[in-house]
């Protein structure tokens, strides 16, 4: 009898353990499902009211391309990615219902920013074209200049102090480059003299920095340029050559966007750059992880909509450069372009 009672008690103990394990497993599975489908379960925020400005970070792989569309449908394209992304940029613009571009800006002559420009110029009417004005001898740059001459007619050189009034209350200001050119910088002179653009709409502002270098940031700080913004387009794909803490503390962005390729060999974005952004509590979006990213603002509030969601552990992990190219430049310095 006593033995039977012990056996019964043991069975109840095992059954209790199995029940606890089952409940824990069920709880774990429920938490996983809630996390995995959190975006579908959470109600969408109410749509923004008023006249809306859109900024699209187009995922062009290892390169840059940004499209600005104002409430009155003024359109500005800043860079067009590498040549292999030219068709995607054209397709993206057409998906947005764009028939012509009011302004196109080539921030600097490197191929990962202007390689797709020929496709754009052949596909859309472009009213104005703005270039950094730096001399460069690559075939990619020469072809871009020929396409500008053929399809646009003239090219305007960017200079700090220029301002474009897009819509009532929406301005695009050129903060760089200026003469004399920055030379013998830590990274690339072409990068350092990139066109740097500030976009303002009401209380919203965004800084688009091309491939600016440390020296570019230092000059902007010395010049007293208006750097404090809501959103920062991180320079040079998150390279170690820019986005220093002193610059970030002057800009105080709430959000940072990095354009880079998922398989790039340059180590973009650098872990040190990501760590600085994280220390300053800046929300981060990356085209290599999020895909195309759309920012919408009414001049007061803003929304950011990525194509894909990303876990925080992946978001803040940098990349390592190939040992053959650990400079972080677009290509070896002896043939940069």
Short mmCIF file of C-alpha atoms in Angstrom, two decimals:
data_model
loop_
_atom_site.label_atom_id
_atom_site.label_comp_id
_atom_site.label_asym_id
_atom_site.label_seq_id
_atom_site.Cartn_x
_atom_site.Cartn_y
_atom_site.Cartn_z
CA UNK A 1 0.00 0.00 0.00
CA UNK A 2 2.76 2.41 0.95
CA UNK A 3 4.60 1.52 -2.27
CA UNK A 4 1.46 2.27 -4.31
CA UNK A 5 1.11 5.65 -2.63
CA UNK A 6 4.75 6.46 -3.45
CA UNK A 7 4.25 5.43 -7.09
CA UNK A 8 1.10 7.54 -7.35
CA UNK A 9 2.86 10.51 -5.79
CA UNK A 10 5.79 10.15 -8.22
CA UNK A 11 3.43 10.02 -11.18
CA UNK A 12 1.69 13.18 -10.02
CA UNK A 13 5.12 14.82 -9.63
CA UNK A 14 6.15 13.92 -13.17
CA UNK A 15 2.80 15.00 -14.52
CA UNK A 16 3.21 18.33 -12.71
CA UNK A 17 6.67 18.79 -14.17
CA UNK A 18 5.41 17.99 -17.66
CA UNK A 19 2.56 20.45 -17.20
CA UNK A 20 4.98 23.21 -16.14
CA UNK A 21 7.29 22.44 -19.08
CA UNK A 22 4.33 22.48 -21.44
CA UNK A 23 3.07 25.80 -20.10
CA UNK A 24 6.55 27.32 -20.38
CA UNK A 25 6.83 26.06 -23.95
CA UNK A 26 3.42 27.47 -24.80
CA UNK A 27 4.37 30.81 -23.28
CA UNK A 28 7.64 30.87 -25.20
CA UNK A 29 5.87 30.03 -28.46
CA UNK A 30 3.27 32.74 -27.80
CA UNK A 31 5.98 35.33 -27.13
CA UNK A 32 7.80 34.32 -30.33
CA UNK A 33 4.61 34.66 -32.36
CA UNK A 34 3.83 38.02 -30.80
CA UNK A 35 7.35 39.28 -31.60
CA UNK A 36 7.45 37.83 -35.10
CA UNK A 37 4.05 39.25 -36.08
CA UNK A 38 4.18 42.38 -33.92
CA UNK A 39 3.93 44.73 -36.91
CA UNK A 40 0.74 43.04 -38.09
CA UNK A 41 -0.78 42.96 -34.62
CA UNK A 42 0.03 46.57 -33.74
CA UNK A 43 -2.47 49.08 -35.12
CA UNK A 44 -1.09 51.39 -37.78
CA UNK A 45 -0.55 54.98 -36.61
CA UNK A 46 -3.11 57.44 -37.93
CA UNK A 47 -2.17 58.96 -41.31
CA UNK A 48 -0.48 62.33 -41.30
CA UNK A 49 -2.71 65.28 -42.08
CA UNK A 50 -1.82 68.24 -44.25
CA UNK A 51 0.48 68.71 -47.21
CA UNK A 52 2.95 65.86 -47.29
CA UNK A 53 6.61 65.84 -48.30
CA UNK A 54 8.13 62.47 -49.19
CA UNK A 55 11.79 61.48 -49.12
CA UNK A 56 12.67 58.07 -50.52
CA UNK A 57 15.98 56.32 -49.83
CA UNK A 58 16.13 53.99 -52.83
CA UNK A 59 17.93 50.70 -52.21
CA UNK A 60 20.51 50.75 -55.03
CA UNK A 61 22.95 48.35 -53.37
CA UNK A 62 26.37 49.85 -52.70
CA UNK A 63 25.59 53.44 -53.62
CA UNK A 64 23.26 56.38 -53.01
CA UNK A 65 20.00 57.56 -54.54
CA UNK A 66 17.41 59.78 -52.84
CA UNK A 67 14.16 61.07 -54.27
CA UNK A 68 12.33 64.08 -52.81
CA UNK A 69 8.70 64.75 -53.78
CA UNK A 70 7.08 67.92 -52.44
CA UNK A 71 3.35 68.42 -51.74
CA UNK A 72 3.06 70.33 -55.03
CA UNK A 73 4.82 67.45 -56.81
CA UNK A 74 8.17 69.13 -57.33
CA UNK A 75 10.71 66.32 -57.77
CA UNK A 76 14.40 66.25 -56.85
CA UNK A 77 16.73 63.29 -57.38
CA UNK A 78 20.02 63.25 -55.49
CA UNK A 79 22.39 60.69 -57.06
CA UNK A 80 21.36 57.62 -59.06
CA UNK A 81 23.40 54.76 -57.67
CA UNK A 82 25.85 52.56 -59.62
CA UNK A 83 25.29 51.66 -63.27
CA UNK A 84 23.74 48.29 -62.44
CA UNK A 85 21.06 50.07 -60.38
CA UNK A 86 20.11 52.59 -63.08
CA UNK A 87 17.14 50.55 -64.30
CA UNK A 88 15.85 50.17 -60.74
CA UNK A 89 16.02 53.92 -60.13
CA UNK A 90 14.07 54.53 -63.34
CA UNK A 91 11.49 51.88 -62.37
CA UNK A 92 11.15 53.36 -58.88
CA UNK A 93 10.53 56.85 -60.27
CA UNK A 94 7.90 55.51 -62.63
CA UNK A 95 6.19 53.67 -59.78
CA UNK A 96 5.89 57.04 -58.05
CA UNK A 97 4.13 58.42 -61.12
CA UNK A 98 6.98 60.76 -62.02
CA UNK A 99 7.19 62.02 -65.59
CA UNK A 100 9.86 64.70 -65.15
CA UNK A 101 12.41 65.86 -62.60
CA UNK A 102 12.71 69.48 -61.55
CA UNK A 103 16.24 69.09 -60.21
CA UNK A 104 18.88 66.37 -60.31
CA UNK A 105 21.99 66.59 -58.12
CA UNK A 106 25.19 64.61 -58.60
CA UNK A 107 26.96 64.90 -55.26
CA UNK A 108 30.39 63.86 -56.61
CA UNK A 109 31.89 61.90 -59.53
CA UNK A 110 32.22 58.43 -57.99
CA UNK A 111 30.49 55.68 -59.98
CA UNK A 112 28.37 54.40 -57.06
CA UNK A 113 26.59 57.77 -57.06
CA UNK A 114 26.44 58.69 -60.76
CA UNK A 115 26.69 55.35 -62.58
CA UNK A 116 22.91 55.16 -63.05
CA UNK A 117 22.55 58.81 -64.04
CA UNK A 118 22.58 58.11 -67.78
CA UNK A 119 19.51 55.86 -67.46
CA UNK A 120 17.67 58.63 -65.62
CA UNK A 121 18.57 61.37 -68.09
CA UNK A 122 17.50 59.22 -71.03
CA UNK A 123 14.19 58.28 -69.39
CA UNK A 124 12.91 61.56 -67.89
CA UNK A 125 12.84 65.21 -68.77
CA UNK A 126 15.21 66.99 -66.37
CA UNK A 127 14.83 70.75 -65.94
CA UNK A 128 17.98 71.49 -63.91
CA UNK A 129 21.16 69.58 -63.17
CA UNK A 130 23.53 70.43 -60.31
CA UNK A 131 27.06 69.03 -60.12
CA UNK A 132 29.90 69.39 -57.61
CA UNK A 133 32.14 70.77 -60.37
CA UNK A 134 35.09 68.55 -59.55
CA UNK A 135 37.24 67.45 -62.46
CA UNK A 136 37.43 63.71 -62.96
CA UNK A 137 38.72 61.61 -65.83
CA UNK A 138 36.72 58.38 -65.58
CA UNK A 139 34.59 57.17 -68.48
CA UNK A 140 31.57 57.06 -66.15
CA UNK A 141 31.88 60.75 -65.36
CA UNK A 142 32.50 61.75 -69.00
CA UNK A 143 29.41 59.82 -70.09
CA UNK A 144 27.33 61.56 -67.44
CA UNK A 145 28.50 64.99 -68.65
CA UNK A 146 27.69 64.03 -72.25
CA UNK A 147 24.20 62.88 -71.20
CA UNK A 148 23.63 66.15 -69.34
CA UNK A 149 24.68 68.14 -72.42
CA UNK A 150 22.41 66.07 -74.67
CA UNK A 151 19.29 65.78 -72.52
CA UNK A 152 19.40 68.79 -70.17
CA UNK A 153 21.42 71.33 -72.09
CA UNK A 154 23.33 72.91 -69.25
CA UNK A 155 24.94 72.05 -65.97
CA UNK A 156 25.01 74.27 -62.88
CA UNK A 157 27.88 74.08 -60.41
CA UNK A 158 26.94 73.69 -56.76
CA UNK A 159 28.21 76.32 -54.34
CA UNK A 160 27.64 76.78 -50.65
CA UNK A 161 24.98 79.44 -50.14
CA UNK A 162 22.71 78.46 -53.02
CA UNK A 163 19.04 78.01 -52.07
CA UNK A 164 16.17 76.49 -54.01
CA UNK A 165 12.58 77.36 -53.06
CA UNK A 166 10.69 74.19 -53.92
CA UNK A 167 7.19 74.86 -52.59
CA UNK A 168 5.88 77.56 -50.30
CA UNK A 169 7.84 76.98 -47.10
CA UNK A 170 10.03 74.14 -48.44
CA UNK A 171 13.67 74.96 -49.22
CA UNK A 172 16.74 73.09 -50.38
CA UNK A 173 20.01 74.74 -49.29
CA UNK A 174 23.51 73.90 -50.49
CA UNK A 175 25.97 73.84 -47.58
CA UNK A 176 28.99 72.48 -49.50
CA UNK A 177 31.25 72.44 -51.42
CA UNK A 178 33.03 75.76 -51.50
CA UNK A 179 36.38 77.01 -52.73
CA UNK A 180 39.16 76.33 -52.12
CA UNK A 181 38.67 72.59 -52.62
CA UNK A 182 39.52 70.37 -49.68
CA UNK A 183 42.73 68.52 -50.59
CA UNK A 184 44.91 65.73 -49.22
CA UNK A 185 42.20 64.57 -46.84
CA UNK A 186 42.25 61.39 -44.78
CA UNK A 187 40.02 59.54 -47.25
CA UNK A 188 39.16 60.81 -50.74
CA UNK A 189 39.30 64.40 -52.03
CA UNK A 190 36.34 63.73 -54.34
CA UNK A 191 34.30 62.53 -51.38
CA UNK A 192 35.36 65.47 -49.21
CA UNK A 193 34.05 67.97 -51.78
CA UNK A 194 30.64 66.30 -52.12
CA UNK A 195 27.53 68.41 -52.49
CA UNK A 196 25.93 68.65 -49.02
CA UNK A 197 22.22 69.50 -49.03
CA UNK A 198 19.86 70.65 -46.29
CA UNK A 199 16.10 70.16 -46.75
CA UNK A 200 13.68 72.22 -44.61
CA UNK A 201 9.90 71.99 -44.27
CA UNK A 202 8.34 73.64 -41.24
CA UNK A 203 9.82 72.04 -38.11
CA UNK A 204 11.26 69.13 -40.12
CA UNK A 205 14.79 69.17 -41.55
CA UNK A 206 17.13 66.68 -43.19
CA UNK A 207 20.82 66.75 -44.06
CA UNK A 208 21.99 64.79 -47.10
CA UNK A 209 25.77 64.58 -47.01
CA UNK A 210 26.92 62.62 -50.06
CA UNK A 211 30.25 61.01 -49.21
CA UNK A 212 31.49 63.81 -46.95
CA UNK A 213 34.67 63.15 -44.98
CA UNK A 214 35.97 64.25 -41.57
CA UNK A 215 37.42 67.36 -43.17
CA UNK A 216 34.06 68.23 -44.74
CA UNK A 217 32.43 68.05 -41.34
CA UNK A 218 35.16 70.19 -39.79
CA UNK A 219 34.70 72.86 -42.47
CA UNK A 220 30.92 72.88 -41.99
CA UNK A 221 31.40 73.30 -38.24
CA UNK A 222 33.96 76.08 -38.75
CA UNK A 223 31.68 77.83 -41.26
CA UNK A 224 28.84 77.78 -38.75
CA UNK A 225 26.60 75.93 -41.20
CA UNK A 226 23.07 75.13 -39.97
CA UNK A 227 23.60 71.50 -39.05
CA UNK A 228 20.92 70.75 -36.46
CA UNK A 229 18.38 68.48 -38.17
CA UNK A 230 15.66 65.92 -37.62
CA UNK A 231 17.13 63.32 -39.99
CA UNK A 232 20.71 62.71 -41.12
CA UNK A 233 21.63 60.85 -44.28
CA UNK A 234 24.86 59.37 -42.96
CA UNK A 235 27.87 60.25 -45.12
CA UNK A 236 29.83 57.75 -47.20
CA UNK A 237 27.61 54.74 -46.48
CA UNK A 238 28.56 54.76 -42.80
CA UNK A 239 32.31 54.72 -43.51
CA UNK A 240 34.86 55.21 -40.75
CA UNK A 241 36.01 58.40 -42.53
CA UNK A 242 33.09 60.55 -41.34
CA UNK A 243 30.15 60.99 -38.92
CA UNK A 244 32.41 61.91 -36.00
CA UNK A 245 30.92 62.55 -32.59
CA UNK A 246 31.56 66.32 -32.66
CA UNK A 247 29.56 66.51 -35.90
CA UNK A 248 26.76 64.34 -34.55
CA UNK A 249 26.50 66.46 -31.40
CA UNK A 250 26.11 69.57 -33.58
CA UNK A 251 23.53 67.91 -35.85
CA UNK A 252 21.60 66.17 -33.02
CA UNK A 253 19.57 64.00 -35.43
CA UNK A 254 16.69 61.91 -34.13
CA UNK A 255 17.00 59.54 -37.10
CA UNK A 256 19.90 58.39 -39.28
CA UNK A 257 19.67 56.64 -42.66
CA UNK A 258 22.59 54.70 -44.14
CA UNK A 259 22.67 53.70 -47.81
CA UNK A 260 24.93 50.73 -48.47
CA UNK A 261 25.01 47.33 -50.13
CA UNK A 262 24.23 44.07 -48.35
CA UNK A 263 27.35 42.42 -49.77
CA UNK A 264 29.72 45.41 -50.07
CA UNK A 265 33.43 44.74 -49.64
CA UNK A 266 34.32 48.08 -48.06
CA UNK A 267 33.17 47.41 -44.51
CA UNK A 268 30.18 49.78 -44.75
CA UNK A 269 28.79 50.61 -42.32
CA UNK A 270 31.78 50.65 -39.96
CA UNK A 271 31.15 49.41 -36.44
CA UNK A 272 32.68 52.57 -34.95
CA UNK A 273 30.18 54.74 -36.82
CA UNK A 274 27.24 52.59 -35.70
CA UNK A 275 28.50 52.71 -32.11
CA UNK A 276 28.59 56.53 -32.16
CA UNK A 277 25.04 56.71 -33.47
CA UNK A 278 23.84 54.24 -30.86
CA UNK A 279 25.55 56.06 -27.99
CA UNK A 280 23.68 59.23 -28.97
CA UNK A 281 20.38 57.33 -29.09
CA UNK A 282 19.77 57.94 -32.80
CA UNK A 283 17.14 55.73 -34.47
CA UNK A 284 18.76 53.92 -37.41
CA UNK A 285 17.58 52.72 -40.82
CA UNK A 286 19.77 50.96 -43.41
CA UNK A 287 18.96 50.20 -47.04
CA UNK A 288 21.07 47.02 -46.94
CA UNK A 289 18.71 45.65 -44.27
CA UNK A 290 15.46 47.62 -44.60
CA UNK A 291 15.39 47.92 -48.41
CA UNK A 292 13.70 51.04 -49.80
CA UNK A 293 12.90 53.52 -47.02
CA UNK A 294 10.19 56.18 -47.26
CA UNK A 295 10.00 59.20 -44.98
CA UNK A 296 6.78 61.22 -44.94
CA UNK A 297 6.30 64.54 -43.14
CA UNK A 298 3.74 67.34 -42.93
CA UNK A 299 6.37 69.74 -41.63
CA UNK A 300 5.65 68.90 -37.99
CA UNK A 301 5.30 65.14 -37.57
CA UNK A 302 7.01 62.50 -39.65
CA UNK A 303 6.70 58.78 -40.38
CA UNK A 304 9.36 56.37 -41.64
CA UNK A 305 8.27 53.27 -43.53
CA UNK A 306 10.89 50.65 -44.42
CA UNK A 307 10.23 47.80 -46.85
CA UNK A 308 11.47 45.22 -44.33
CA UNK A 309 11.68 44.99 -40.53
CA UNK A 310 15.03 44.27 -38.87
CA UNK A 311 16.02 42.92 -35.46
CA UNK A 312 18.05 45.32 -33.31
CA UNK A 313 20.88 42.79 -33.00
CA UNK A 314 21.32 42.86 -36.77
CA UNK A 315 20.71 46.59 -37.17
CA UNK A 316 23.67 47.65 -35.02
CA UNK A 317 26.15 45.13 -36.41
CA UNK A 318 28.78 46.61 -38.73
CA UNK A 319 30.62 44.94 -41.58
CA UNK A 320 34.26 44.05 -42.06
CA UNK A 321 36.11 45.22 -45.20
CA UNK A 322 37.96 42.85 -47.48
CA UNK A 323 41.67 42.84 -46.59
CA UNK A 324 42.41 43.95 -50.15
CA UNK A 325 40.39 47.11 -49.64
CA UNK A 326 40.32 48.14 -46.00
CA UNK A 327 40.35 51.87 -46.73
CA UNK A 328 36.57 52.04 -47.00
CA UNK A 329 36.80 53.91 -50.31
CA UNK A 330 34.67 52.97 -53.30
CA UNK A 331 37.70 51.39 -54.95
CA UNK A 332 41.48 51.42 -54.51
CA UNK A 333 42.73 54.98 -54.28
CA UNK A 334 45.01 54.65 -57.32
CA UNK A 335 41.95 54.41 -59.55
CA UNK A 336 39.19 55.92 -57.44
CA UNK A 337 36.18 56.77 -59.46
#
